GROMACS .gro file of C-alpha atoms in nm:
model
  337
    1UNK     CA    1  -1.549  -1.218   1.372
    2UNK     CA    2  -1.863  -1.428   1.406
    3UNK     CA    3  -2.095  -1.606   1.161
    4UNK     CA    4  -2.411  -1.816   1.154
    5UNK     CA    5  -2.410  -2.118   0.927
    6UNK     CA    6  -2.728  -2.282   0.828
    7UNK     CA    7  -2.788  -2.618   0.660
    8UNK     CA    8  -3.150  -2.602   0.492
    9UNK     CA    9  -3.096  -2.753   0.127
   10UNK     CA   10  -3.291  -3.073   0.210
   11UNK     CA   11  -3.650  -3.129   0.211
   12UNK     CA   12  -3.635  -3.327   0.558
   13UNK     CA   13  -3.645  -3.060   0.801
   14UNK     CA   14  -3.524  -3.280   1.069
   15UNK     CA   15  -3.175  -3.300   0.896
   16UNK     CA   16  -3.170  -2.882   0.887
   17UNK     CA   17  -2.905  -2.722   1.121
   18UNK     CA   18  -2.805  -2.422   1.231
   19UNK     CA   19  -2.435  -2.328   1.408
   20UNK     CA   20  -2.305  -1.985   1.537
   21UNK     CA   21  -1.926  -1.981   1.572
   22UNK     CA   22  -1.647  -1.735   1.643
   23UNK     CA   23  -1.379  -1.741   1.369
   24UNK     CA   24  -1.015  -1.797   1.507
   25UNK     CA   25  -0.791  -1.484   1.443
   26UNK     CA   26  -0.574  -1.649   1.191
   27UNK     CA   27  -0.883  -1.770   0.985
   28UNK     CA   28  -0.971  -1.422   0.866
   29UNK     CA   29  -0.667  -1.423   0.625
   30UNK     CA   30  -0.744  -1.767   0.538
   31UNK     CA   31  -0.987  -1.938   0.269
   32UNK     CA   32  -1.352  -1.971   0.304
   33UNK     CA   33  -1.354  -2.365   0.281
   34UNK     CA   34  -1.205  -2.394   0.640
   35UNK     CA   35  -1.561  -2.271   0.761
   36UNK     CA   36  -1.715  -2.549   0.556
   37UNK     CA   37  -1.469  -2.785   0.693
   38UNK     CA   38  -1.569  -2.695   1.044
   39UNK     CA   39  -1.957  -2.730   0.980
   40UNK     CA   40  -1.943  -3.068   0.811
   41UNK     CA   41  -1.719  -3.183   1.075
   42UNK     CA   42  -1.954  -3.047   1.368
   43UNK     CA   43  -2.292  -3.182   1.134
   44UNK     CA   44  -2.129  -3.521   1.114
   45UNK     CA   45  -2.006  -3.557   1.460
   46UNK     CA   46  -2.375  -3.465   1.595
   47UNK     CA   47  -2.523  -3.718   1.346
   48UNK     CA   48  -2.291  -3.989   1.482
   49UNK     CA   49  -2.409  -3.918   1.841
   50UNK     CA   50  -2.770  -3.958   1.734
   51UNK     CA   51  -2.686  -4.290   1.569
   52UNK     CA   52  -2.565  -4.425   1.902
   53UNK     CA   53  -2.828  -4.294   2.093
   54UNK     CA   54  -3.089  -4.459   1.853
   55UNK     CA   55  -2.922  -4.789   1.771
   56UNK     CA   56  -3.264  -4.974   1.785
   57UNK     CA   57  -3.456  -4.683   1.618
   58UNK     CA   58  -3.641  -4.788   1.307
   59UNK     CA   59  -3.447  -4.680   0.999
   60UNK     CA   60  -3.606  -4.384   0.823
   61UNK     CA   61  -3.592  -4.333   0.430
   62UNK     CA   62  -3.401  -4.070   0.301
   63UNK     CA   63  -3.265  -3.942  -0.037
   64UNK     CA   64  -3.254  -4.163  -0.340
   65UNK     CA   65  -3.434  -4.425  -0.152
   66UNK     CA   66  -3.161  -4.522   0.065
   67UNK     CA   67  -3.219  -4.610   0.430
   68UNK     CA   68  -2.989  -4.476   0.697
   69UNK     CA   69  -3.021  -4.419   1.051
   70UNK     CA   70  -2.839  -4.088   1.008
   71UNK     CA   71  -2.748  -3.834   0.790
   72UNK     CA   72  -2.390  -3.726   0.684
   73UNK     CA   73  -2.249  -3.455   0.467
   74UNK     CA   74  -1.971  -3.464   0.205
   75UNK     CA   75  -1.760  -3.154   0.213
   76UNK     CA   76  -1.658  -3.232  -0.149
   77UNK     CA   77  -2.011  -3.210  -0.306
   78UNK     CA   78  -2.087  -2.874  -0.078
   79UNK     CA   79  -2.050  -2.508  -0.120
   80UNK     CA   80  -2.100  -2.171   0.104
   81UNK     CA   81  -2.333  -1.898  -0.004
   82UNK     CA   82  -2.403  -1.573   0.125
   83UNK     CA   83  -2.785  -1.536   0.189
   84UNK     CA   84  -2.894  -1.738  -0.125
   85UNK     CA   85  -2.766  -1.973  -0.386
   86UNK     CA   86  -2.719  -1.657  -0.599
   87UNK     CA   87  -2.418  -1.545  -0.424
   88UNK     CA   88  -2.189  -1.845  -0.367
   89UNK     CA   89  -1.854  -1.813  -0.220
   90UNK     CA   90  -1.537  -1.917  -0.384
   91UNK     CA   91  -1.347  -2.185  -0.190
   92UNK     CA   92  -1.011  -2.012  -0.179
   93UNK     CA   93  -1.187  -1.647  -0.146
   94UNK     CA   94  -1.017  -1.487   0.167
   95UNK     CA   95  -1.248  -1.493   0.479
   96UNK     CA   96  -1.181  -1.096   0.575
   97UNK     CA   97  -1.276  -0.970   0.240
   98UNK     CA   98  -1.547  -1.192   0.138
   99UNK     CA   99  -1.755  -1.245   0.438
  100UNK     CA  100  -1.887  -0.934   0.657
  101UNK     CA  101  -1.891  -0.989   1.003
  102UNK     CA  102  -2.196  -1.175   1.196
  103UNK     CA  103  -2.304  -1.294   0.822
  104UNK     CA  104  -2.551  -1.562   0.762
  105UNK     CA  105  -2.388  -1.824   0.560
  106UNK     CA  106  -2.587  -2.118   0.385
  107UNK     CA  107  -2.425  -2.468   0.294
  108UNK     CA  108  -2.573  -2.573  -0.027
  109UNK     CA  109  -2.546  -2.897  -0.239
  110UNK     CA  110  -2.307  -2.854  -0.576
  111UNK     CA  111  -1.965  -2.862  -0.648
  112UNK     CA  112  -1.739  -2.556  -0.486
  113UNK     CA  113  -1.539  -2.331  -0.730
  114UNK     CA  114  -1.236  -2.148  -0.685
  115UNK     CA  115  -1.170  -1.762  -0.764
  116UNK     CA  116  -1.021  -1.844  -1.107
  117UNK     CA  117  -1.275  -2.098  -1.202
  118UNK     CA  118  -1.551  -1.850  -1.122
  119UNK     CA  119  -1.382  -1.572  -1.359
  120UNK     CA  120  -1.342  -1.832  -1.605
  121UNK     CA  121  -1.705  -1.920  -1.579
  122UNK     CA  122  -1.798  -1.547  -1.627
  123UNK     CA  123  -1.532  -1.474  -1.905
  124UNK     CA  124  -1.694  -1.765  -2.098
  125UNK     CA  125  -2.054  -1.646  -2.034
  126UNK     CA  126  -1.980  -1.312  -2.147
  127UNK     CA  127  -1.783  -1.428  -2.469
  128UNK     CA  128  -2.119  -1.640  -2.550
  129UNK     CA  129  -2.332  -1.299  -2.514
  130UNK     CA  130  -2.122  -1.114  -2.745
  131UNK     CA  131  -2.088  -1.070  -3.120
  132UNK     CA  132  -1.749  -0.912  -3.118
  133UNK     CA  133  -1.523  -1.124  -3.310
  134UNK     CA  134  -1.199  -0.934  -3.269
  135UNK     CA  135  -0.941  -1.169  -3.123
  136UNK     CA  136  -0.734  -0.912  -3.010
  137UNK     CA  137  -0.963  -0.735  -2.781
  138UNK     CA  138  -1.118  -1.080  -2.638
  139UNK     CA  139  -0.745  -1.159  -2.548
  140UNK     CA  140  -0.691  -0.829  -2.354
  141UNK     CA  141  -1.053  -0.873  -2.189
  142UNK     CA  142  -0.935  -1.222  -2.077
  143UNK     CA  143  -0.583  -1.101  -1.966
  144UNK     CA  144  -0.769  -0.810  -1.773
  145UNK     CA  145  -1.048  -1.053  -1.578
  146UNK     CA  146  -0.716  -1.286  -1.483
  147UNK     CA  147  -0.538  -0.993  -1.346
  148UNK     CA  148  -0.826  -0.887  -1.139
  149UNK     CA  149  -0.838  -1.268  -0.972
  150UNK     CA  150  -0.491  -1.181  -0.836
  151UNK     CA  151  -0.445  -1.122  -0.456
  152UNK     CA  152  -0.261  -0.764  -0.399
  153UNK     CA  153  -0.136  -0.598  -0.094
  154UNK     CA  154  -0.262  -0.257   0.012
  155UNK     CA  155  -0.035   0.021  -0.106
  156UNK     CA  156  -0.075   0.250   0.172
  157UNK     CA  157   0.178   0.301   0.442
  158UNK     CA  158   0.185   0.062   0.734
  159UNK     CA  159  -0.094  -0.137   0.591
  160UNK     CA  160  -0.025  -0.514   0.450
  161UNK     CA  161  -0.399  -0.609   0.415
  162UNK     CA  162  -0.424  -0.857   0.133
  163UNK     CA  163  -0.727  -0.852  -0.093
  164UNK     CA  164  -0.840  -0.916  -0.463
  165UNK     CA  165  -0.695  -0.688  -0.713
  166UNK     CA  166  -1.036  -0.555  -0.801
  167UNK     CA  167  -1.198  -0.545  -0.460
  168UNK     CA  168  -1.369  -0.547  -0.217
  169UNK     CA  169  -1.139  -0.323  -0.047
  170UNK     CA  170  -1.145  -0.396   0.319
  171UNK     CA  171  -1.098  -0.110   0.589
  172UNK     CA  172  -0.782  -0.011   0.705
  173UNK     CA  173  -0.541   0.159   0.937
  174UNK     CA  174  -0.255   0.332   0.787
  175UNK     CA  175  -0.002   0.648   0.779
  176UNK     CA  176   0.028   0.936   0.552
  177UNK     CA  177   0.403   0.929   0.535
  178UNK     CA  178   0.662   0.672   0.451
  179UNK     CA  179   0.888   0.531   0.800
  180UNK     CA  180   1.183   0.696   0.886
  181UNK     CA  181   1.494   0.453   1.002
  182UNK     CA  182   1.756   0.664   1.175
  183UNK     CA  183   2.042   0.491   1.351
  184UNK     CA  184   1.833   0.278   1.617
  185UNK     CA  185   1.482   0.481   1.583
  186UNK     CA  186   1.210   0.368   1.404
  187UNK     CA  187   0.914   0.599   1.343
  188UNK     CA  188   0.651   0.718   1.094
  189UNK     CA  189   0.725   1.061   0.933
  190UNK     CA  190   0.376   1.161   0.996
  191UNK     CA  191   0.368   1.057   1.369
  192UNK     CA  192   0.740   1.150   1.491
  193UNK     CA  193   0.625   1.139   1.850
  194UNK     CA  194   0.595   0.756   1.848
  195UNK     CA  195   0.923   0.603   1.805
  196UNK     CA  196   1.053   0.231   1.854
  197UNK     CA  197   1.395   0.060   1.881
  198UNK     CA  198   1.297  -0.289   1.762
  199UNK     CA  199   1.107  -0.408   1.449
  200UNK     CA  200   0.822  -0.569   1.646
  201UNK     CA  201   0.738  -0.277   1.837
  202UNK     CA  202   0.771  -0.053   1.521
  203UNK     CA  203   0.525  -0.290   1.359
  204UNK     CA  204   0.274  -0.245   1.649
  205UNK     CA  205   0.250   0.129   1.618
  206UNK     CA  206  -0.121   0.198   1.504
  207UNK     CA  207  -0.187   0.404   1.198
  208UNK     CA  208  -0.295   0.747   1.220
  209UNK     CA  209  -0.533   0.758   0.986
  210UNK     CA  210  -0.864   0.521   0.890
  211UNK     CA  211  -1.008   0.451   0.552
  212UNK     CA  212  -1.034   0.162   0.309
  213UNK     CA  213  -0.754  -0.033   0.138
  214UNK     CA  214  -0.624   0.076  -0.200
  215UNK     CA  215  -0.381  -0.089  -0.484
  216UNK     CA  216  -0.161   0.145  -0.694
  217UNK     CA  217   0.117  -0.004  -0.935
  218UNK     CA  218   0.471   0.102  -0.860
  219UNK     CA  219   0.474   0.343  -1.125
  220UNK     CA  220   0.130   0.494  -1.076
  221UNK     CA  221   0.194   0.857  -0.979
  222UNK     CA  222  -0.105   0.807  -0.739
  223UNK     CA  223   0.100   0.549  -0.541
  224UNK     CA  224   0.182   0.669  -0.200
  225UNK     CA  225   0.552   0.655  -0.230
  226UNK     CA  226   0.538   0.848  -0.547
  227UNK     CA  227   0.366   1.135  -0.402
  228UNK     CA  228   0.682   1.128  -0.142
  229UNK     CA  229   0.943   1.175  -0.413
  230UNK     CA  230   0.907   0.792  -0.494
  231UNK     CA  231   1.077   0.718  -0.154
  232UNK     CA  232   0.913   0.416   0.045
  233UNK     CA  233   1.120   0.523   0.375
  234UNK     CA  234   1.348   0.811   0.476
  235UNK     CA  235   1.684   0.800   0.677
  236UNK     CA  236   1.917   1.089   0.837
  237UNK     CA  237   1.975   1.291   0.514
  238UNK     CA  238   1.610   1.317   0.439
  239UNK     CA  239   1.537   1.448   0.793
  240UNK     CA  240   1.792   1.734   0.761
  241UNK     CA  241   1.671   1.823   0.419
  242UNK     CA  242   1.329   1.850   0.530
  243UNK     CA  243   1.428   2.045   0.840
  244UNK     CA  244   1.629   2.304   0.599
  245UNK     CA  245   1.316   2.334   0.382
  246UNK     CA  246   1.094   2.417   0.671
  247UNK     CA  247   1.346   2.678   0.776
  248UNK     CA  248   1.378   2.822   0.428
  249UNK     CA  249   1.738   2.731   0.350
  250UNK     CA  250   1.894   2.508   0.097
  251UNK     CA  251   2.096   2.263   0.244
  252UNK     CA  252   2.470   2.352   0.152
  253UNK     CA  253   2.776   2.149   0.075
  254UNK     CA  254   3.048   2.159   0.363
  255UNK     CA  255   3.255   2.342   0.109
  256UNK     CA  256   2.984   2.601   0.018
  257UNK     CA  257   2.925   2.657   0.388
  258UNK     CA  258   3.302   2.719   0.478
  259UNK     CA  259   3.333   2.957   0.176
  260UNK     CA  260   3.026   3.123   0.286
  261UNK     CA  261   3.140   3.160   0.652
  262UNK     CA  262   3.457   3.296   0.563
  263UNK     CA  263   3.295   3.587   0.356
  264UNK     CA  264   3.066   3.710   0.623
  265UNK     CA  265   2.790   3.454   0.561
  266UNK     CA  266   2.751   3.566   0.213
  267UNK     CA  267   2.508   3.315   0.013
  268UNK     CA  268   2.713   3.444  -0.291
  269UNK     CA  269   3.032   3.378  -0.191
  270UNK     CA  270   3.038   3.002  -0.290
  271UNK     CA  271   2.878   3.079  -0.610
  272UNK     CA  272   3.158   3.300  -0.731
  273UNK     CA  273   3.416   3.048  -0.630
  274UNK     CA  274   3.262   2.780  -0.846
  275UNK     CA  275   3.236   3.038  -1.116
  276UNK     CA  276   3.602   3.083  -1.105
  277UNK     CA  277   3.675   2.739  -1.114
  278UNK     CA  278   3.468   2.694  -1.429
  279UNK     CA  279   3.605   2.956  -1.619
  280UNK     CA  280   3.937   2.841  -1.521
  281UNK     CA  281   3.853   2.495  -1.731
  282UNK     CA  282   3.760   2.731  -2.010
  283UNK     CA  283   4.099   2.866  -2.012
  284UNK     CA  284   4.031   3.189  -1.859
  285UNK     CA  285   4.291   3.283  -1.606
  286UNK     CA  286   4.226   3.314  -1.246
  287UNK     CA  287   4.431   3.668  -1.257
  288UNK     CA  288   4.168   3.810  -1.496
  289UNK     CA  289   3.866   3.693  -1.301
  290UNK     CA  290   4.000   3.858  -0.987
  291UNK     CA  291   4.085   4.183  -1.176
  292UNK     CA  292   3.721   4.201  -1.307
  293UNK     CA  293   3.565   4.128  -0.952
  294UNK     CA  294   3.805   4.360  -0.817
  295UNK     CA  295   3.676   4.625  -1.026
  296UNK     CA  296   3.322   4.554  -0.972
  297UNK     CA  297   3.384   4.534  -0.588
  298UNK     CA  298   3.513   4.912  -0.614
  299UNK     CA  299   3.214   5.023  -0.793
  300UNK     CA  300   2.952   4.824  -0.566
  301UNK     CA  301   3.144   4.988  -0.249
  302UNK     CA  302   3.121   5.343  -0.392
  303UNK     CA  303   2.747   5.251  -0.443
  304UNK     CA  304   2.682   5.107  -0.102
  305UNK     CA  305   2.910   5.326   0.082
  306UNK     CA  306   2.742   5.651  -0.058
  307UNK     CA  307   2.620   5.865   0.219
  308UNK     CA  308   2.789   5.641   0.510
  309UNK     CA  309   3.134   5.538   0.595
  310UNK     CA  310   3.259   5.263   0.377
  311UNK     CA  311   3.375   5.084   0.697
  312UNK     CA  312   2.992   5.055   0.779
  313UNK     CA  313   2.919   4.844   0.486
  314UNK     CA  314   2.921   4.461   0.522
  315UNK     CA  315   3.166   4.241   0.327
  316UNK     CA  316   2.882   3.988   0.268
  317UNK     CA  317   2.648   4.270   0.127
  318UNK     CA  318   2.940   4.375  -0.087
  319UNK     CA  319   2.973   4.021  -0.252
  320UNK     CA  320   2.619   3.959  -0.296
  321UNK     CA  321   2.611   4.284  -0.517
  322UNK     CA  322   2.928   4.178  -0.698
  323UNK     CA  323   2.761   3.833  -0.781
  324UNK     CA  324   2.440   4.030  -0.905
  325UNK     CA  325   2.649   4.287  -1.105
  326UNK     CA  326   2.879   4.010  -1.256
  327UNK     CA  327   2.571   3.786  -1.355
  328UNK     CA  328   2.378   4.088  -1.533
  329UNK     CA  329   2.701   4.177  -1.720
  330UNK     CA  330   2.784   3.771  -1.824
  331UNK     CA  331   2.399   3.738  -1.926
  332UNK     CA  332   2.431   4.060  -2.156
  333UNK     CA  333   2.760   3.930  -2.279
  334UNK     CA  334   2.601   3.597  -2.390
  335UNK     CA  335   2.318   3.757  -2.574
  336UNK     CA  336   2.566   3.938  -2.778
  337UNK     CA  337   2.734   3.619  -2.904
   0.00000   0.00000   0.00000
């Protein structure tokens, strides 16, 4: 990232200076006053060298009638501005989110302000121009402005860029789905082919989407995590559930699976087994339940065996028919209560 700094806020054009600098990477996430400090240091060093080179030169008159052989800048009396004095930059504003690449920045005379001070000034100005005396409304407005001055982290998966709550919103590279931590493997569920086995490698996996940063509160339905069943990361169980859903199957418990396998793979078998246990708790004997099921079994075997040998009827098919028949009878019985 490069910027061009200009000092022109002086009637004496001989004191003007421009400086083009490339910002160190770590400065991008830091405050803008680092850039101002760098320019002031460079300017004063240059002035000091000129003094040594012209020790015998005649002193020239400068600002406020004082005579100096060279002119220096005082950082505490300066601020940075974009393009003109109408666009001052807060001294603690984040470089990456407040200064576009290759911008022209101007060093102006005057007291610098922080983000909070600027917001308070805007709030006071708005208050002076309004006739609304509702104290509750003014309090909410003040809280809202204070909230907008907070620094937040991008809500998108894989992007950790910080920026002012109310914007501007910097560009970011992100993932569309949450990360997966399964055994020693770490990867993003939207990019399963890019796996890492240590944390540093995982953090270096580039985003699969390009866009702009966004911020949503944790309980906001539009928060990316809330669009993934509220999960910020996935594990082995989640992977198995996703695989089962893709296959059009419901993930079974071990007991349900075993019961199904013992009855020819019938999905209704574990349902009947659970129903029998529940009715037992309601003081309905298992023997009575078995008699009812056996009676329905004979009816269904006759229906399914019509036109074919009874041995040709699959046991799973009979059990599924029993569950359907029993379910309908229970439904009819409940309606009469």
